[in-house]
Amino acid sequence: MTDILIDRSDAVLTITLNRLEKKNSITVAMYAAMADALHAAATDDAIRVVVLQGHETIFSAGNDIGDFLSPPPVIAEPPVYRFLHAISTFPKPLLAAVCGPAVGIGTTLLFHCDLIYAGDNAAFSMPFVNLGLCPEAASSYLAPKLMGYGRAAEVLLLGEPFLAEAALEMGFISRIVPPSEAAALAQRQARKLAAKPLASVVETKRLMKKGQTTIVADRMAEEGLSFARLLREPAAQQAFGAFMHKHGVAKS
Ligand code: COA
């Protein structure tokens, strides 16, 4: 699908969010395509590293709001859960190039990336409470763990954005560069990693994540139930209805 571009060059697989006209917001089909790509990459010996990127002006406006308002199809494992499971358990290095706004899941998915190269225009936000929702992707666990409870309360309870400098200071991202250089830097670092012994890289990542794997899975499951419940309640419906109204799209 063209909203997600998948490109393999040597041992590096690059997944690009390519829905710029909708600010790279992520649809059900896009989650499914990314989940499939990650699952395949996890077991494909020819792929050693995955890079995730958006555009120089925007990483992602988060979940597609139209999808939030349409009744979800009743299926065992919705694509967003499949994607979150795939990204949070991906055994090989996962890099991201992030420029411009990264909203909602555009930020929370980054908690599962190993190296993040950000443009100096990067702006991270998790405005779940402002939208009548709650965190997802285990960000209710990973944000306080990373940045301390006080800072996490500002970004999760107040929904305050944080910029590249703050993200670097808290260890959320690895480096800040001009937006035009973020993707190229991520590719260079990916190639460096791809040249290292894969078993050592995979084992090192596993050891660094050890201790949080079960907690992350449990928290994602609990967040998922709360998120689905809150999504049906008036606060969220009103917030997303107002967004769609502003953009001239009728609520279905
Ligand atoms: N879902 C669906 N469409 C979205 C979207 C989303 N999450 N975010 C943006 N779009 C669409 C807009 O509807 C608009 O489409 P249109 O041109 O057909 O009207 C287009 O993308 C451009 O959006 P716009 O808001 O005009 O761009 P901007 O540059 O002024 O602002 C953002 C960019 C990301 C700050 C802003 O779009 C935004 O806040 N989006 C919503 C983020 C959000 O709440 N996500 C859910 C988190 S849980």
GROMACS .gro file of N, CA and C in nm, residues 86 166 206 239:
model
   12
   86ALA      N    1   0.393  -0.617   1.781
   86ALA     CA    2   0.510  -0.639   1.694
   86ALA      C    3   0.623  -0.542   1.728
  166ALA      N    4   1.427   1.880   2.514
  166ALA     CA    5   1.381   1.813   2.636
  166ALA      C    6   1.385   1.662   2.618
  206ARG      N    7   1.793  -0.768   2.406
  206ARG     CA    8   1.708  -0.849   2.495
  206ARG      C    9   1.744  -0.824   2.642
  239ALA      N   10  -1.467   1.534   2.140
  239ALA     CA   11  -1.336   1.587   2.096
  239ALA      C   12  -1.311   1.552   1.950
   0.00000   0.00000   0.00000
